[in-house]
XYZ file of C-alpha atoms in Angstrom:
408
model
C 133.116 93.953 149.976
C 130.232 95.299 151.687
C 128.181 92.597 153.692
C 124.738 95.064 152.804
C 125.580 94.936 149.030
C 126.025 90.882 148.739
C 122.492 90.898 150.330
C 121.316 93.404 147.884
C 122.872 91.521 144.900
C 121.119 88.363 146.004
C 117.841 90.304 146.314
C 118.616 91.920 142.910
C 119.382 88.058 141.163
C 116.023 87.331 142.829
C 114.179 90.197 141.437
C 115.794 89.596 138.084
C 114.333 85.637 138.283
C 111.069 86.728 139.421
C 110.446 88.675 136.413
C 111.820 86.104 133.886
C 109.568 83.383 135.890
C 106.373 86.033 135.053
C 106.859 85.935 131.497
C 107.006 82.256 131.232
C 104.154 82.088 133.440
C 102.077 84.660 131.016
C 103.875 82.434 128.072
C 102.210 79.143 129.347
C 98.611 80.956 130.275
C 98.796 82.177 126.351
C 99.899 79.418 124.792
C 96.487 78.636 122.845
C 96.001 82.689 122.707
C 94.914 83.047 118.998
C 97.541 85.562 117.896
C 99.893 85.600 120.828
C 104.051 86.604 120.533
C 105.984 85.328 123.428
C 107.894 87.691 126.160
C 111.272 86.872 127.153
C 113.859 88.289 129.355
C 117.284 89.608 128.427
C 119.474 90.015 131.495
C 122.262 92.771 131.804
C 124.723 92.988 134.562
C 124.676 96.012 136.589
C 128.826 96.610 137.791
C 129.657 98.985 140.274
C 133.158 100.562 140.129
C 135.770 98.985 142.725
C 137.467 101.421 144.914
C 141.036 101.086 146.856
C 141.461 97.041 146.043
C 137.650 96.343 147.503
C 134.939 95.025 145.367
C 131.547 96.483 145.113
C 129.125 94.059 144.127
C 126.630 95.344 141.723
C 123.617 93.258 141.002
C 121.314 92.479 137.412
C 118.929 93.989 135.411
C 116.127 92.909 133.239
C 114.748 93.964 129.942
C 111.247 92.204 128.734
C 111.030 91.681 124.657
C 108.542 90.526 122.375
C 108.897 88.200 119.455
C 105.992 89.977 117.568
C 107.901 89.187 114.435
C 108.061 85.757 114.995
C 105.085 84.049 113.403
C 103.291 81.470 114.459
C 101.612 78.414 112.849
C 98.381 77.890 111.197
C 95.080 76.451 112.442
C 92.099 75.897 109.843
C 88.715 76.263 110.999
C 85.089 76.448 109.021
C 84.600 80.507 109.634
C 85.480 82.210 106.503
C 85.767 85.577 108.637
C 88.728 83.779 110.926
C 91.371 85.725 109.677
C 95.857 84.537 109.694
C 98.100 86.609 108.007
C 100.832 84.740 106.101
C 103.921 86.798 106.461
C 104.814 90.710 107.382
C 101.575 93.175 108.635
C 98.652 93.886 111.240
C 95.135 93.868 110.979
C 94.050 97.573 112.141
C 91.114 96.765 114.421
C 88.824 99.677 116.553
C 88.278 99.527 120.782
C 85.607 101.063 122.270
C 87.339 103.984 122.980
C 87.667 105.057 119.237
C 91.162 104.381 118.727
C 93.310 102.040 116.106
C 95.255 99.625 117.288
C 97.189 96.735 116.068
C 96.917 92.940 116.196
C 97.575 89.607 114.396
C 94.424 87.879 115.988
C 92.338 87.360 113.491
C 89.368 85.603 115.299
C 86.549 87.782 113.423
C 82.919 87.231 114.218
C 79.666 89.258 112.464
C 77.695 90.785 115.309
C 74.145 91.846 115.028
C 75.264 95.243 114.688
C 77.034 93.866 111.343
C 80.581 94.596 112.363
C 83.240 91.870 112.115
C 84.819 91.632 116.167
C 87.506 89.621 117.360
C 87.878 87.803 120.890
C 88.620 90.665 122.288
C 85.732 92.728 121.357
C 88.189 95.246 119.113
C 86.027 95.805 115.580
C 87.789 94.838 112.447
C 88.594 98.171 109.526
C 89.306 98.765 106.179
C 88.025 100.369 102.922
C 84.677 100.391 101.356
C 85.374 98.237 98.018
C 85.331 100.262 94.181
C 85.765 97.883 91.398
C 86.906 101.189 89.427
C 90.102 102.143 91.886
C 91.440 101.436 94.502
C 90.651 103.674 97.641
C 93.683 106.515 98.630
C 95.372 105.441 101.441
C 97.148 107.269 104.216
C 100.301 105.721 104.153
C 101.391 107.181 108.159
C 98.044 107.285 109.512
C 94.549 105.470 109.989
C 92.631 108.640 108.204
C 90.284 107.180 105.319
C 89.440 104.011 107.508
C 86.331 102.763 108.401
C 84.287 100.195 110.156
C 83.831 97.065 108.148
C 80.140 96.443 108.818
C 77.844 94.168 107.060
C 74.536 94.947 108.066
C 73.953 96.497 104.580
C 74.238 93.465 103.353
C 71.739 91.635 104.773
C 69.284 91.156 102.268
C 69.402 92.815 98.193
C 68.051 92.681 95.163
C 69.881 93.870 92.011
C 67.743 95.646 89.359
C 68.218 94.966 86.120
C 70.140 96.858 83.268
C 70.974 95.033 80.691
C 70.125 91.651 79.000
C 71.097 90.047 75.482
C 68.443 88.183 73.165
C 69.076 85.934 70.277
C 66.752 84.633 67.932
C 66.487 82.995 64.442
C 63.537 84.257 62.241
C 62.725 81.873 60.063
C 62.837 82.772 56.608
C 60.615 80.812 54.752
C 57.381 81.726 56.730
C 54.787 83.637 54.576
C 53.703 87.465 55.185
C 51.997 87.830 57.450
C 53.742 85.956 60.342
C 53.927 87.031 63.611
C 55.924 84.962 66.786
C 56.940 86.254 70.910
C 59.167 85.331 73.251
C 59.751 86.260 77.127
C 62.403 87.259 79.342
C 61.982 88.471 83.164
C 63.811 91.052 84.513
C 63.742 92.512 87.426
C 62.466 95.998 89.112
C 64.197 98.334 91.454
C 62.389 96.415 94.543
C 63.461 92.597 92.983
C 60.145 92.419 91.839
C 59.920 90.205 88.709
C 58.381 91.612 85.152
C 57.494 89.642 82.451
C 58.595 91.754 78.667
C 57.030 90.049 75.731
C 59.051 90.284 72.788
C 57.453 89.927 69.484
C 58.408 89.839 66.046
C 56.298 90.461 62.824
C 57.020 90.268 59.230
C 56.687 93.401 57.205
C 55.687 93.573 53.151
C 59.076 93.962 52.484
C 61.514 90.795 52.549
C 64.026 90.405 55.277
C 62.395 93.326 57.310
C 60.903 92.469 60.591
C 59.527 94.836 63.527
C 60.094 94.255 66.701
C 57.724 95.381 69.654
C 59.064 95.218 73.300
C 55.946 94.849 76.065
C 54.895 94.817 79.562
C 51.481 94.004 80.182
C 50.023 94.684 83.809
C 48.879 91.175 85.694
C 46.663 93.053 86.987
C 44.407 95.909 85.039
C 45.672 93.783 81.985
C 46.880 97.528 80.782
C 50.054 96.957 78.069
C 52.570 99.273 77.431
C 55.570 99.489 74.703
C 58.528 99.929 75.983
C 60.754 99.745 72.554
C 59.719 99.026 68.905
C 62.388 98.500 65.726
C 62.843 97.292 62.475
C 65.383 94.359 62.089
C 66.945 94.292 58.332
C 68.652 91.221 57.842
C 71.665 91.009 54.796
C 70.940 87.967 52.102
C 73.448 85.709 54.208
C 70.442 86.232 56.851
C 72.730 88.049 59.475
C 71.268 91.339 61.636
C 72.744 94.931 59.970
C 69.573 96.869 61.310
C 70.618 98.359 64.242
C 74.185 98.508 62.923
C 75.482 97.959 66.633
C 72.916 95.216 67.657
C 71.505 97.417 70.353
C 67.773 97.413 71.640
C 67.048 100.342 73.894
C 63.844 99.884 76.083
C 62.241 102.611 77.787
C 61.774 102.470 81.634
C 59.001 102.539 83.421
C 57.197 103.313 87.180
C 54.688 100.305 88.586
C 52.863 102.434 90.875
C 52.528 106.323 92.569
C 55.048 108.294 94.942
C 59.023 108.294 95.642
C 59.011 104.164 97.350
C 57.076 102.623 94.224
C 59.407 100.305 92.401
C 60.582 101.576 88.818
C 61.965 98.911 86.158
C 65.049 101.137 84.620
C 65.463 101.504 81.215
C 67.426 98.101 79.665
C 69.935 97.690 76.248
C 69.091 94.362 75.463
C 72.155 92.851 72.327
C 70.610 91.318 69.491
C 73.354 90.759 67.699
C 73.277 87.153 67.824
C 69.894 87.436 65.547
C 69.564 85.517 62.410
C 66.746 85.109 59.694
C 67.274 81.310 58.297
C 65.184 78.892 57.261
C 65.105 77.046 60.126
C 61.913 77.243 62.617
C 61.788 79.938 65.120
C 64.229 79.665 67.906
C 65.062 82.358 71.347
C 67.927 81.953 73.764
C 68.492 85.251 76.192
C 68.855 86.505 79.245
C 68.509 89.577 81.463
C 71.140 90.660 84.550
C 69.345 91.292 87.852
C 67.965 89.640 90.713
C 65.108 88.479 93.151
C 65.534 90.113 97.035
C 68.312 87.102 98.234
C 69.134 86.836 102.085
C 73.423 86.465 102.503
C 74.160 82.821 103.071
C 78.118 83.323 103.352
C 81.225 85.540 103.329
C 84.360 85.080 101.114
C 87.889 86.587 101.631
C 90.499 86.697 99.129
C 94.320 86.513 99.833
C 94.434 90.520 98.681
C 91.843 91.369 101.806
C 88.739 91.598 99.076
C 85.797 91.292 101.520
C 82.383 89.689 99.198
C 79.497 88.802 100.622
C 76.991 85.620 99.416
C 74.042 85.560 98.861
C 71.902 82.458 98.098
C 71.094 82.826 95.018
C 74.658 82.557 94.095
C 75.445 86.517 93.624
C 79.169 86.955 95.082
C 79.575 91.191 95.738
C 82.576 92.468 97.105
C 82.283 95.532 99.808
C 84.874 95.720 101.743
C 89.000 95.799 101.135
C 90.646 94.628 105.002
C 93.198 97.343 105.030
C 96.856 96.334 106.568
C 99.566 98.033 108.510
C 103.498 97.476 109.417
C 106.074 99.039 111.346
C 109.925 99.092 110.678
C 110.390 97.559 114.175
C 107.651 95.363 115.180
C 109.676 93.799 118.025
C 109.458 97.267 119.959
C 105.501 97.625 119.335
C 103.746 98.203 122.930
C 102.066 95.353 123.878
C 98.496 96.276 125.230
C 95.631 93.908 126.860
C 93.344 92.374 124.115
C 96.104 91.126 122.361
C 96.801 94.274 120.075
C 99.733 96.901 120.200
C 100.326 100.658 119.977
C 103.094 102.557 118.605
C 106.286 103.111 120.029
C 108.778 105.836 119.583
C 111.374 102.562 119.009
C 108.804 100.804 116.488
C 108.891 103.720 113.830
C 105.575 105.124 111.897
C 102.596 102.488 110.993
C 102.820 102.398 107.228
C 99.638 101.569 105.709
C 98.870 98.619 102.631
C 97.129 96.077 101.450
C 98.003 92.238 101.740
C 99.793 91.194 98.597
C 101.531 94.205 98.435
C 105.345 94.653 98.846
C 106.032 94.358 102.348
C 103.012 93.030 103.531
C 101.736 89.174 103.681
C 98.792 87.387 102.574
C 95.244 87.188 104.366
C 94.158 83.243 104.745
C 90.502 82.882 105.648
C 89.298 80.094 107.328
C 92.740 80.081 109.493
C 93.876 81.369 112.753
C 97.411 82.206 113.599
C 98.528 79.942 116.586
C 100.424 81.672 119.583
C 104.609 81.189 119.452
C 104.910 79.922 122.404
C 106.944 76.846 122.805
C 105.860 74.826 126.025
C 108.776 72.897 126.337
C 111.268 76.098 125.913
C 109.020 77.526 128.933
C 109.262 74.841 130.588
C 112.657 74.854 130.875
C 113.334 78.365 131.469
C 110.846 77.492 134.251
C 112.858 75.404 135.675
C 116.625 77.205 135.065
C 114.610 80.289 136.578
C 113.376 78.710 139.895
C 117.370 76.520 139.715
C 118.798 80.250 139.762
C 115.993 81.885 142.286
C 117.347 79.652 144.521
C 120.929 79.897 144.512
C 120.109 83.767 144.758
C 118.007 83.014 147.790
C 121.351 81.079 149.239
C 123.737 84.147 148.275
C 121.448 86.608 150.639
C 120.753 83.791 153.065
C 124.856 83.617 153.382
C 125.554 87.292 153.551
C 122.419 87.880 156.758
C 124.189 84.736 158.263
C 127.973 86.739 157.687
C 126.371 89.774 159.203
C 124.944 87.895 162.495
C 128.447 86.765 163.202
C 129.582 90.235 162.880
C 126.866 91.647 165.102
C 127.829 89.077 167.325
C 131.847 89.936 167.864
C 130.660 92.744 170.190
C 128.570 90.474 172.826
């Protein structure tokens, strides 16, 4: 056995301990790392082939893996846009340098800019939201994505389009008789308009017309927007318009392309009686006042809706999702996110809920997997081992001092 190649083994056991004692160290630092999968090392011995009855002593090697498949527990917090995913997937977030990555922390923050950014600074991606379909995805590839930003969101107002009115005529009210009712609805700018609604008796029985106006605050100027004749059966129900439909026409408050424009509104009146029973309205009209966003909300399918305070709940955004078939062999990058590997496989592209891929809890952060005490004691065993390592080279320099020594 060679004096040289003891030293070198003990040099190589040292090596091997240094690197196992850098993983627990980067363990322990990350241990309340939002997101975080634990490195450990896998030893391998390294045998060299004996030749005429003398041994050749080898040495060790090392092999760092992650447990990125390992997940971690749960911490709740108050931020609906802190993001955990319950079970198999990746959020797909953006760095500065344009590319997709991967990463289970889910510590999402709204920025001025209006995109959602984790601790790291890596921008949050997905779908724009359809309520018709869902959006095509690129199941091996991040084409399609974009940039979940908010800003857009900031402040609305809905117009409105349609409404429904019901109202009992009474029956027993002598010709002529004429009664109005109000609803607001609202223009393309949020502004509120006031549409008087008013009913008239004709000469013949159960045969009432029906005017629809706007009259300007201002100039005082009034406009129709929809007139019809409501028949009534003798049970008192509507049959004039068969389907119970008002039509108004729309109109334009003002001159050139920015003035606001109240769009044209189908307003159901099929819950219109004629009794005899005193005059009576109950209606409404879809639409909204400009309302600032007071919130976020995030479904367990990724649904991204934003709140605003006057209760409206529209969703915008769909948090796209991505897996590997080997997330253990994902490249671990700085920032807490990963890259492809050739050992990984392809990213295939999802949604949360779907086969294969977990659920999204908001208000929650996925804790790191590190277990102190386990690093701890690898710690320990490492620095145990270091040691006796340290001894095997110290013994083999001390062997070859006596042998330099035989010549004096």
């Amino acid at each position: 056995m060679s004096l040289y190649g003891t030293m070198r083994t003990g040099v190589s056991g040292m090596n091997a301990q240094s690197n196992r004692l850098s993983a627990v160290a980067d363990n322990i630092a990350n241990a309340n790392t939002t997101g975080y999968k634990k490195a450990s090392t896998q030893f391998s011995s390294l045998i060299l082939p004996s030749t005429g009855g003398a041994y050749n002593s080898g040495g060790v090697t090392t092999d760092v893996r992650y447990s990125i498949s390992a997940q971690g527990t749960f911490t709740y917090t108050t931020s609906a846009t802190d993001l955990a995913i319950n079970g198999n997937g990746f959020f797909i977030v953006q760095g500065a340098d344009g590319v997709e990555y991967l990463t289970r922390a889910g510590a999402f923050t709204p920025m001025d800019d209006g995109s959602l950014r984790n601790t790291a600074g890596y921008k949050l991606m997905g779908y724009e939201y359809s309520s018709t379909a869902d959006p095509t995805i690129v199941i091996n590839g991040y084409d399609g994505l974009s940039e979940i930003n908010l800003s857009d969101g900031a402040l609305t107002a809905t117009p409105s389009t349609e409404g429904e009115l019901a109202v009992n005529l009474p029956s027993n009210e002598a010709h002529p008789y004429s009664k109005a009712t109000s609803l607001v609805a609202y223009d393309s700018l949020g502004n509120t308009r006031k549409l008087d609604f008013t009913y008239s008796t004709t000469a013949t029985a159960g045969e009432w017309d029906l005017t629809v106006t706007y009259t300007d605050p201002v100039s005082g100027t009034v406009t129709t927007l929809a007139a019809e004749t409501l028949e009534f059966d003798n049970t008192g129900n509507l049959i004039t318009p068969a389907d119970g439909m008002l039509s108004t026409a729309g109109m334009t408050f003002g001159v050139g392309a920015g003035a606001p424009e109240l769009s044209a509104l189908d307003i159901n009146l099929a819950g219109t009686t004629q009794l005899n029973k005193e005059f009576g309205a109950d209606g409404d009209i879809n639409g909204s006042e400009p309302s600032e966003v007071s919130g976020y909300e995030i479904s367990d399918d990724g649904i991204l809706s934003v709140k605003y305070d006057n209760g409206d709940l529209i969703p915008k955004f769909r948090i796209a999702m991505a897996n590997v078939q080997s997330p253990d062999n994902l490249t671990p990058l700085a920032g807490n996110i990963y890259s492809q590997s050739n050992e990984s496989g392809v990213i295939v592209m999802g949604y949360a809920g779907n086969s294969g891929y977990g659920t999204i809890l908001s208000g929650a952060l996925e804790d790191s997997n590190v277990d102190i005490a386990e690093e701890l004691t690898s710690m320990i065993e490492s620095q145990r081992n270091y040691t006796a390592n340290s001894k095997v080279f110290q013994t083999g320099s001390e062997l070859m001092d006596v042998l330099v020594n035989l010549v004096r």
